Short mmCIF file of N, CA and C and ligand atoms in Angstrom, two decimals:
data_model
loop_
_atom_site.label_atom_id
_atom_site.label_comp_id
_atom_site.label_asym_id
_atom_site.label_seq_id
_atom_site.Cartn_x
_atom_site.Cartn_y
_atom_site.Cartn_z
N MET G 6 9.54 -4.58 -15.98
CA MET G 6 10.55 -5.49 -16.51
C MET G 6 11.58 -5.82 -15.44
N LYS G 7 11.99 -7.08 -15.40
CA LYS G 7 12.90 -7.51 -14.32
C LYS G 7 14.35 -7.64 -14.77
N ASN G 8 14.57 -8.06 -16.01
CA ASN G 8 15.96 -8.32 -16.41
C ASN G 8 16.19 -8.20 -17.92
N ILE G 9 17.45 -7.89 -18.26
CA ILE G 9 17.84 -7.69 -19.65
C ILE G 9 19.22 -8.30 -19.86
N LEU G 10 19.40 -8.97 -21.01
CA LEU G 10 20.71 -9.50 -21.40
C LEU G 10 21.20 -8.74 -22.64
N PHE G 11 22.47 -8.31 -22.60
CA PHE G 11 23.08 -7.64 -23.74
C PHE G 11 24.04 -8.61 -24.43
N VAL G 12 23.96 -8.67 -25.76
CA VAL G 12 24.75 -9.67 -26.49
C VAL G 12 25.52 -9.05 -27.65
N CYS G 13 26.82 -9.40 -27.72
CA CYS G 13 27.63 -9.05 -28.90
C CYS G 13 28.34 -10.33 -29.35
N LEU G 14 29.40 -10.20 -30.13
CA LEU G 14 30.08 -11.38 -30.65
C LEU G 14 30.99 -12.01 -29.59
N GLY G 15 31.96 -11.25 -29.10
CA GLY G 15 32.97 -11.81 -28.21
C GLY G 15 32.70 -11.64 -26.73
N ASN G 16 31.75 -10.78 -26.37
CA ASN G 16 31.44 -10.43 -24.97
C ASN G 16 32.64 -9.81 -24.24
N ILE G 17 33.50 -9.12 -24.98
CA ILE G 17 34.61 -8.42 -24.31
C ILE G 17 34.66 -6.92 -24.66
N CYS G 18 33.89 -6.48 -25.64
CA CYS G 18 33.91 -5.04 -25.99
C CYS G 18 32.53 -4.40 -25.80
N ARG G 19 31.62 -4.68 -26.72
CA ARG G 19 30.35 -3.94 -26.72
C ARG G 19 29.38 -4.33 -25.61
N SER G 20 29.13 -5.65 -25.43
CA SER G 20 28.07 -6.01 -24.47
C SER G 20 28.43 -5.75 -23.01
N PRO G 21 29.71 -5.94 -22.57
CA PRO G 21 30.00 -5.54 -21.19
C PRO G 21 29.90 -4.03 -21.01
N THR G 22 30.23 -3.28 -22.08
CA THR G 22 30.07 -1.82 -22.03
C THR G 22 28.59 -1.47 -21.94
N ALA G 23 27.76 -2.19 -22.70
CA ALA G 23 26.31 -1.96 -22.65
C ALA G 23 25.77 -2.20 -21.25
N LYS G 24 26.16 -3.32 -20.65
CA LYS G 24 25.70 -3.62 -19.29
C LYS G 24 26.05 -2.47 -18.35
N ALA G 25 27.29 -1.99 -18.44
CA ALA G 25 27.76 -0.92 -17.55
C ALA G 25 26.98 0.38 -17.77
N MET G 26 26.78 0.77 -19.03
CA MET G 26 26.07 2.02 -19.32
C MET G 26 24.62 1.93 -18.86
N PHE G 27 23.98 0.80 -19.12
CA PHE G 27 22.58 0.65 -18.71
C PHE G 27 22.47 0.61 -17.18
N ASP G 28 23.38 -0.11 -16.51
CA ASP G 28 23.36 -0.14 -15.04
C ASP G 28 23.46 1.28 -14.49
N TYR G 29 24.38 2.05 -15.08
CA TYR G 29 24.63 3.42 -14.65
C TYR G 29 23.39 4.29 -14.82
N ARG G 30 22.79 4.25 -16.00
CA ARG G 30 21.61 5.08 -16.30
C ARG G 30 20.38 4.63 -15.50
N LEU G 31 20.19 3.31 -15.38
CA LEU G 31 19.01 2.81 -14.67
C LEU G 31 19.10 3.15 -13.18
N LYS G 32 20.31 3.02 -12.63
CA LYS G 32 20.50 3.34 -11.21
C LYS G 32 20.22 4.82 -10.97
N ALA G 33 20.75 5.66 -11.86
CA ALA G 33 20.55 7.11 -11.72
C ALA G 33 19.06 7.46 -11.76
N ALA G 34 18.28 6.65 -12.51
CA ALA G 34 16.84 6.91 -12.64
C ALA G 34 16.03 6.20 -11.56
N GLY G 35 16.73 5.45 -10.69
CA GLY G 35 16.04 4.74 -9.62
C GLY G 35 15.24 3.54 -10.11
N ILE G 36 15.67 2.96 -11.22
CA ILE G 36 14.96 1.80 -11.79
C ILE G 36 15.78 0.54 -11.53
N GLU G 37 15.14 -0.48 -10.93
CA GLU G 37 15.85 -1.71 -10.60
C GLU G 37 15.61 -2.78 -11.66
N ILE G 38 16.62 -3.02 -12.47
CA ILE G 38 16.55 -4.09 -13.47
C ILE G 38 17.87 -4.85 -13.42
N LEU G 39 17.78 -6.18 -13.37
CA LEU G 39 18.99 -6.99 -13.36
C LEU G 39 19.50 -7.12 -14.80
N THR G 40 20.80 -6.88 -15.00
CA THR G 40 21.35 -6.97 -16.34
C THR G 40 22.51 -7.96 -16.37
N ASP G 41 22.79 -8.48 -17.56
CA ASP G 41 23.97 -9.33 -17.74
C ASP G 41 24.40 -9.16 -19.20
N SER G 42 25.56 -9.72 -19.53
CA SER G 42 26.01 -9.67 -20.91
C SER G 42 26.58 -11.03 -21.30
N ALA G 43 26.58 -11.31 -22.60
CA ALA G 43 27.09 -12.58 -23.11
C ALA G 43 27.48 -12.40 -24.57
N GLY G 44 28.19 -13.41 -25.10
CA GLY G 44 28.61 -13.36 -26.50
C GLY G 44 28.05 -14.54 -27.27
N THR G 45 28.08 -14.43 -28.59
CA THR G 45 27.61 -15.55 -29.41
C THR G 45 28.74 -16.53 -29.72
N ILE G 46 30.00 -16.14 -29.48
CA ILE G 46 31.13 -17.06 -29.68
C ILE G 46 31.90 -17.21 -28.36
N GLY G 47 32.64 -18.32 -28.23
CA GLY G 47 33.30 -18.63 -26.97
C GLY G 47 34.80 -18.37 -26.94
N TYR G 48 35.34 -17.70 -27.95
CA TYR G 48 36.81 -17.49 -27.99
C TYR G 48 37.35 -16.85 -26.72
N HIS G 49 36.56 -16.00 -26.09
CA HIS G 49 37.07 -15.20 -24.96
C HIS G 49 36.46 -15.60 -23.62
N THR G 50 35.82 -16.77 -23.58
CA THR G 50 35.16 -17.21 -22.35
C THR G 50 36.10 -17.13 -21.15
N GLY G 51 35.63 -16.50 -20.07
CA GLY G 51 36.41 -16.37 -18.84
C GLY G 51 37.33 -15.17 -18.82
N SER G 52 37.45 -14.46 -19.95
CA SER G 52 38.35 -13.31 -20.01
C SER G 52 37.65 -12.04 -19.55
N PRO G 53 38.44 -11.10 -19.00
CA PRO G 53 37.88 -9.78 -18.68
C PRO G 53 37.64 -9.01 -19.98
N PRO G 54 36.91 -7.91 -19.91
CA PRO G 54 36.72 -7.10 -21.12
C PRO G 54 38.05 -6.63 -21.70
N ASP G 55 38.04 -6.30 -22.98
CA ASP G 55 39.18 -5.72 -23.68
C ASP G 55 39.67 -4.50 -22.89
N ALA G 56 41.01 -4.36 -22.77
CA ALA G 56 41.60 -3.27 -21.98
C ALA G 56 41.11 -1.91 -22.46
N ARG G 57 40.88 -1.78 -23.76
CA ARG G 57 40.41 -0.49 -24.29
C ARG G 57 38.98 -0.21 -23.85
N ALA G 58 38.16 -1.25 -23.78
CA ALA G 58 36.78 -1.07 -23.30
C ALA G 58 36.79 -0.69 -21.82
N ILE G 59 37.69 -1.33 -21.03
CA ILE G 59 37.80 -1.00 -19.60
C ILE G 59 38.20 0.47 -19.44
N ASP G 60 39.19 0.92 -20.23
CA ASP G 60 39.68 2.30 -20.13
C ASP G 60 38.59 3.31 -20.48
N HIS G 61 37.86 3.02 -21.57
CA HIS G 61 36.84 3.97 -22.00
C HIS G 61 35.69 4.05 -21.01
N ALA G 62 35.33 2.91 -20.44
CA ALA G 62 34.25 2.92 -19.46
C ALA G 62 34.68 3.67 -18.20
N ARG G 63 35.96 3.54 -17.86
CA ARG G 63 36.48 4.19 -16.64
C ARG G 63 36.39 5.71 -16.76
N VAL G 64 36.66 6.23 -17.95
CA VAL G 64 36.55 7.68 -18.18
C VAL G 64 35.14 8.14 -17.85
N PHE G 65 34.19 7.24 -18.09
CA PHE G 65 32.78 7.53 -17.82
C PHE G 65 32.43 7.28 -16.35
N GLY G 66 33.41 6.83 -15.57
CA GLY G 66 33.17 6.56 -14.16
C GLY G 66 32.59 5.19 -13.91
N VAL G 67 32.68 4.29 -14.88
CA VAL G 67 32.12 2.95 -14.72
C VAL G 67 33.25 1.92 -14.79
N ASP G 68 33.31 1.02 -13.81
CA ASP G 68 34.35 0.00 -13.76
C ASP G 68 33.80 -1.33 -14.27
N ILE G 69 34.33 -1.80 -15.40
CA ILE G 69 33.85 -3.08 -15.94
C ILE G 69 34.93 -4.17 -15.87
N SER G 70 36.01 -3.89 -15.11
CA SER G 70 37.16 -4.80 -15.11
C SER G 70 36.84 -6.17 -14.49
N GLN G 71 35.77 -6.24 -13.69
CA GLN G 71 35.46 -7.52 -13.02
C GLN G 71 34.54 -8.42 -13.85
N GLU G 72 34.07 -7.92 -14.98
CA GLU G 72 33.21 -8.75 -15.84
C GLU G 72 34.03 -9.88 -16.45
N ARG G 73 33.38 -11.02 -16.71
CA ARG G 73 34.06 -12.14 -17.37
C ARG G 73 33.18 -12.64 -18.52
N ALA G 74 33.82 -12.91 -19.65
CA ALA G 74 33.05 -13.28 -20.84
C ALA G 74 32.42 -14.67 -20.71
N ARG G 75 31.23 -14.79 -21.27
CA ARG G 75 30.55 -16.09 -21.34
C ARG G 75 29.73 -16.13 -22.63
N VAL G 76 29.32 -17.34 -22.99
CA VAL G 76 28.52 -17.53 -24.20
C VAL G 76 27.03 -17.57 -23.82
N VAL G 77 26.19 -17.09 -24.71
CA VAL G 77 24.74 -17.18 -24.54
C VAL G 77 24.34 -18.65 -24.38
N THR G 78 23.42 -18.93 -23.45
CA THR G 78 22.93 -20.31 -23.26
C THR G 78 21.44 -20.37 -23.60
N ALA G 79 20.95 -21.60 -23.78
CA ALA G 79 19.52 -21.79 -24.06
C ALA G 79 18.68 -21.22 -22.92
N ALA G 80 19.18 -21.36 -21.68
CA ALA G 80 18.42 -20.88 -20.52
C ALA G 80 18.23 -19.36 -20.55
N ASP G 81 19.19 -18.65 -21.18
CA ASP G 81 19.09 -17.19 -21.26
C ASP G 81 17.80 -16.75 -21.94
N PHE G 82 17.31 -17.57 -22.87
CA PHE G 82 16.12 -17.19 -23.64
C PHE G 82 14.84 -17.33 -22.81
N HIS G 83 14.96 -17.94 -21.63
CA HIS G 83 13.84 -17.99 -20.69
C HIS G 83 14.09 -17.07 -19.50
N ARG G 84 15.34 -17.01 -19.08
CA ARG G 84 15.68 -16.27 -17.87
C ARG G 84 15.52 -14.77 -18.06
N PHE G 85 15.81 -14.28 -19.28
CA PHE G 85 15.76 -12.83 -19.53
C PHE G 85 14.50 -12.45 -20.30
N GLU G 86 13.90 -11.33 -19.89
CA GLU G 86 12.70 -10.85 -20.57
C GLU G 86 13.04 -10.24 -21.92
N ARG G 87 14.17 -9.53 -21.94
CA ARG G 87 14.62 -8.96 -23.20
C ARG G 87 16.08 -9.31 -23.44
N ILE G 88 16.43 -9.55 -24.69
CA ILE G 88 17.81 -9.76 -25.09
C ILE G 88 18.11 -8.73 -26.18
N TYR G 89 19.09 -7.86 -25.91
CA TYR G 89 19.44 -6.83 -26.88
C TYR G 89 20.75 -7.15 -27.59
N ALA G 90 20.66 -7.25 -28.91
CA ALA G 90 21.83 -7.50 -29.75
C ALA G 90 22.46 -6.18 -30.17
N MET G 91 23.79 -6.20 -30.35
CA MET G 91 24.50 -4.99 -30.74
C MET G 91 24.38 -4.73 -32.24
N ASP G 92 24.40 -5.79 -33.05
CA ASP G 92 24.27 -5.59 -34.50
C ASP G 92 23.40 -6.70 -35.11
N GLN G 93 23.15 -6.55 -36.41
CA GLN G 93 22.23 -7.47 -37.09
C GLN G 93 22.77 -8.90 -37.09
N SER G 94 24.08 -9.04 -37.19
CA SER G 94 24.67 -10.38 -37.20
C SER G 94 24.47 -11.07 -35.85
N ASN G 95 24.62 -10.31 -34.75
CA ASN G 95 24.32 -10.87 -33.42
C ASN G 95 22.86 -11.28 -33.33
N LEU G 96 21.99 -10.43 -33.87
CA LEU G 96 20.55 -10.71 -33.83
C LEU G 96 20.22 -11.99 -34.61
N ASP G 97 20.81 -12.12 -35.80
CA ASP G 97 20.59 -13.32 -36.61
C ASP G 97 21.08 -14.56 -35.86
N ASP G 98 22.25 -14.47 -35.23
CA ASP G 98 22.79 -15.61 -34.46
C ASP G 98 21.85 -15.97 -33.32
N LEU G 99 21.33 -14.95 -32.63
CA LEU G 99 20.43 -15.20 -31.50
C LEU G 99 19.16 -15.91 -31.95
N VAL G 100 18.61 -15.46 -33.07
CA VAL G 100 17.39 -16.08 -33.59
C VAL G 100 17.65 -17.56 -33.91
N ARG G 101 18.86 -17.82 -34.42
CA ARG G 101 19.23 -19.20 -34.74
C ARG G 101 19.44 -20.03 -33.47
N MET G 102 19.97 -19.41 -32.41
CA MET G 102 20.28 -20.14 -31.18
C MET G 102 19.06 -20.33 -30.28
N ALA G 103 18.01 -19.54 -30.52
CA ALA G 103 16.86 -19.54 -29.59
C ALA G 103 16.13 -20.86 -29.59
N PRO G 104 15.84 -21.41 -28.39
CA PRO G 104 15.00 -22.61 -28.33
C PRO G 104 13.60 -22.29 -28.86
N ILE G 105 12.91 -23.32 -29.31
CA ILE G 105 11.61 -23.13 -29.95
C ILE G 105 10.61 -22.44 -29.03
N ASP G 106 10.75 -22.68 -27.71
CA ASP G 106 9.80 -22.11 -26.75
C ASP G 106 10.37 -20.89 -26.01
N ALA G 107 11.33 -20.23 -26.64
CA ALA G 107 11.94 -19.05 -26.02
C ALA G 107 10.89 -18.01 -25.68
N THR G 108 11.06 -17.38 -24.52
CA THR G 108 10.11 -16.35 -24.11
C THR G 108 10.69 -14.94 -24.23
N ALA G 109 12.01 -14.84 -24.30
CA ALA G 109 12.65 -13.52 -24.36
C ALA G 109 12.29 -12.80 -25.65
N GLU G 110 12.14 -11.48 -25.51
CA GLU G 110 11.94 -10.62 -26.67
C GLU G 110 13.35 -10.23 -27.16
N ILE G 111 13.63 -10.45 -28.44
CA ILE G 111 14.98 -10.19 -28.97
C ILE G 111 14.92 -9.00 -29.92
N ASP G 112 15.83 -8.05 -29.73
CA ASP G 112 15.79 -6.84 -30.56
C ASP G 112 17.19 -6.23 -30.65
N LEU G 113 17.35 -5.29 -31.57
CA LEU G 113 18.59 -4.51 -31.65
C LEU G 113 18.57 -3.44 -30.57
N VAL G 114 19.69 -3.28 -29.88
CA VAL G 114 19.72 -2.33 -28.76
C VAL G 114 19.44 -0.90 -29.24
N MET G 115 19.88 -0.56 -30.45
CA MET G 115 19.70 0.81 -30.92
C MET G 115 18.26 1.13 -31.30
N ASN G 116 17.37 0.12 -31.31
CA ASN G 116 15.95 0.42 -31.48
C ASN G 116 15.41 1.19 -30.29
N LEU G 117 16.18 1.23 -29.19
CA LEU G 117 15.80 2.04 -28.03
C LEU G 117 16.07 3.53 -28.27
N ALA G 118 16.89 3.84 -29.28
CA ALA G 118 17.25 5.24 -29.56
C ALA G 118 17.13 5.49 -31.06
N PRO G 119 15.89 5.44 -31.58
CA PRO G 119 15.70 5.56 -33.03
C PRO G 119 16.21 6.88 -33.60
N ASP G 120 16.20 7.93 -32.78
CA ASP G 120 16.66 9.25 -33.27
C ASP G 120 18.16 9.29 -33.49
N TYR G 121 18.90 8.34 -32.94
CA TYR G 121 20.36 8.34 -33.09
C TYR G 121 20.75 8.17 -34.55
N GLY G 122 19.93 7.46 -35.32
CA GLY G 122 20.18 7.33 -36.75
C GLY G 122 21.06 6.17 -37.16
N LEU G 123 21.46 5.33 -36.21
CA LEU G 123 22.25 4.14 -36.52
C LEU G 123 21.63 2.96 -35.81
N LEU G 124 21.40 1.87 -36.53
CA LEU G 124 20.73 0.73 -35.90
C LEU G 124 21.69 -0.33 -35.37
N GLU G 125 22.97 -0.24 -35.81
CA GLU G 125 23.94 -1.24 -35.37
C GLU G 125 25.09 -0.57 -34.63
N VAL G 126 25.50 -1.18 -33.50
CA VAL G 126 26.68 -0.70 -32.78
C VAL G 126 27.89 -1.36 -33.42
N PRO G 127 28.75 -0.60 -34.11
CA PRO G 127 29.86 -1.20 -34.87
C PRO G 127 30.86 -1.89 -33.95
N ASP G 128 31.37 -3.03 -34.42
CA ASP G 128 32.38 -3.78 -33.68
C ASP G 128 33.68 -2.97 -33.60
N PRO G 129 34.14 -2.60 -32.41
CA PRO G 129 35.33 -1.75 -32.28
C PRO G 129 36.63 -2.54 -32.17
N TYR G 130 36.54 -3.88 -32.19
CA TYR G 130 37.67 -4.74 -31.83
C TYR G 130 38.92 -4.49 -32.67
N TYR G 131 38.74 -4.33 -33.99
CA TYR G 131 39.91 -4.19 -34.86
C TYR G 131 40.24 -2.74 -35.18
N GLY G 132 39.51 -1.81 -34.57
CA GLY G 132 39.73 -0.40 -34.87
C GLY G 132 40.48 0.33 -33.78
N GLY G 133 40.39 1.64 -33.78
CA GLY G 133 41.10 2.47 -32.82
C GLY G 133 40.22 2.90 -31.67
N SER G 134 40.78 3.82 -30.90
CA SER G 134 40.13 4.31 -29.69
C SER G 134 38.79 4.99 -29.98
N ASP G 135 38.70 5.67 -31.13
CA ASP G 135 37.45 6.38 -31.45
C ASP G 135 36.27 5.42 -31.56
N GLY G 136 36.55 4.18 -31.98
CA GLY G 136 35.49 3.18 -32.09
C GLY G 136 34.89 2.87 -30.73
N PHE G 137 35.74 2.80 -29.71
CA PHE G 137 35.26 2.51 -28.36
C PHE G 137 34.47 3.69 -27.80
N GLN G 138 34.93 4.90 -28.12
CA GLN G 138 34.20 6.09 -27.68
C GLN G 138 32.80 6.12 -28.30
N ARG G 139 32.75 5.74 -29.59
CA ARG G 139 31.45 5.73 -30.25
C ARG G 139 30.51 4.69 -29.65
N VAL G 140 31.06 3.53 -29.29
CA VAL G 140 30.25 2.49 -28.63
C VAL G 140 29.62 3.06 -27.35
N LEU G 141 30.43 3.77 -26.57
CA LEU G 141 29.92 4.36 -25.33
C LEU G 141 28.81 5.37 -25.61
N ASP G 142 29.06 6.26 -26.60
CA ASP G 142 28.06 7.29 -26.94
C ASP G 142 26.74 6.65 -27.36
N MET G 143 26.84 5.63 -28.23
CA MET G 143 25.63 5.00 -28.75
C MET G 143 24.86 4.30 -27.64
N LEU G 144 25.58 3.58 -26.79
CA LEU G 144 24.91 2.83 -25.73
C LEU G 144 24.34 3.76 -24.67
N ASP G 145 24.98 4.90 -24.49
CA ASP G 145 24.44 5.90 -23.57
C ASP G 145 23.09 6.38 -24.09
N ALA G 146 23.01 6.63 -25.40
CA ALA G 146 21.74 7.07 -26.00
C ALA G 146 20.68 5.98 -25.87
N ALA G 147 21.07 4.71 -26.09
CA ALA G 147 20.12 3.60 -25.98
C ALA G 147 19.62 3.46 -24.54
N ALA G 148 20.53 3.61 -23.57
CA ALA G 148 20.15 3.49 -22.16
C ALA G 148 19.18 4.61 -21.78
N GLU G 149 19.46 5.81 -22.26
CA GLU G 149 18.53 6.93 -22.03
C GLU G 149 17.17 6.62 -22.62
N GLY G 150 17.16 6.00 -23.80
CA GLY G 150 15.91 5.65 -24.47
C GLY G 150 15.09 4.67 -23.62
N LEU G 151 15.76 3.70 -23.03
CA LEU G 151 15.05 2.73 -22.18
C LEU G 151 14.49 3.42 -20.94
N VAL G 152 15.29 4.28 -20.33
CA VAL G 152 14.82 5.00 -19.14
C VAL G 152 13.57 5.81 -19.49
N ARG G 153 13.59 6.46 -20.66
CA ARG G 153 12.42 7.23 -21.09
C ARG G 153 11.21 6.32 -21.28
N GLU G 154 11.43 5.18 -21.94
CA GLU G 154 10.34 4.22 -22.17
C GLU G 154 9.73 3.76 -20.85
N LEU G 155 10.58 3.41 -19.88
CA LEU G 155 10.10 2.89 -18.61
C LEU G 155 9.42 3.97 -17.80
N ALA G 156 9.94 5.18 -17.86
CA ALA G 156 9.35 6.30 -17.12
C ALA G 156 7.95 6.60 -17.68
N ALA G 157 7.81 6.48 -19.01
CA ALA G 157 6.52 6.77 -19.66
C ALA G 157 5.47 5.73 -19.30
N ASN G 158 5.90 4.50 -19.02
CA ASN G 158 4.96 3.41 -18.72
C ASN G 158 4.78 3.17 -17.24
N ARG G 159 5.33 4.04 -16.43
CA ARG G 159 5.29 3.81 -14.99
C ARG G 159 3.89 3.99 -14.42
P1 4NP X 1045 32.67 -7.62 -29.15
O1 4NP X 1045 34.01 -7.41 -30.00
O2 4NP X 1045 31.78 -8.52 -29.95
O3 4NP X 1045 32.11 -6.23 -29.06
O4 4NP X 1045 33.07 -8.19 -27.83
C1 4NP X 1045 34.76 -8.50 -30.48
C2 4NP X 1045 35.62 -9.18 -29.65
C3 4NP X 1045 36.37 -10.23 -30.11
C4 4NP X 1045 36.27 -10.61 -31.45
C5 4NP X 1045 35.40 -9.94 -32.28
C6 4NP X 1045 34.64 -8.88 -31.80
N1 4NP X 1045 37.04 -11.67 -31.95
O5 4NP X 1045 36.95 -11.97 -33.15
O6 4NP X 1045 37.80 -12.30 -31.19
#
């Protein structure tokens, strides 16, 4: 696999965190995959990630402050082999936005970590700090799941 796109609603909390966690885990495993993140809405286009997401990622040793929000484009459905949605609503939006000849495989990111027991990464935007910590924990498990999948198919 060459590339993966992570998608949430605003592209300022969950999906930039996902990109960072997956980059971190894939690099540690010596796997080269290009990643990016995007949102289904444009309210935050051009903005850096939410300050709370930046802080939580930093505790993990990952700097996401240089990321800038953008909206999913039609080209993304061809450019990326896989597109991972954070929750069911993102997935439904993606299916609606996908061009008829889309080639990307679209799935929930937590399907990479079925043992985690939660299929949706909850939106932390209106909650407290614990929500951001949970996003990190969940995405860490999903990233580990992908590394396991790729290692098994090597
Ligand atoms: P995200 O969180 O989808 O994880 O980036 C949100 C960010 C912004 C909004 C909602 C969710 N918003 O409504 O502006």
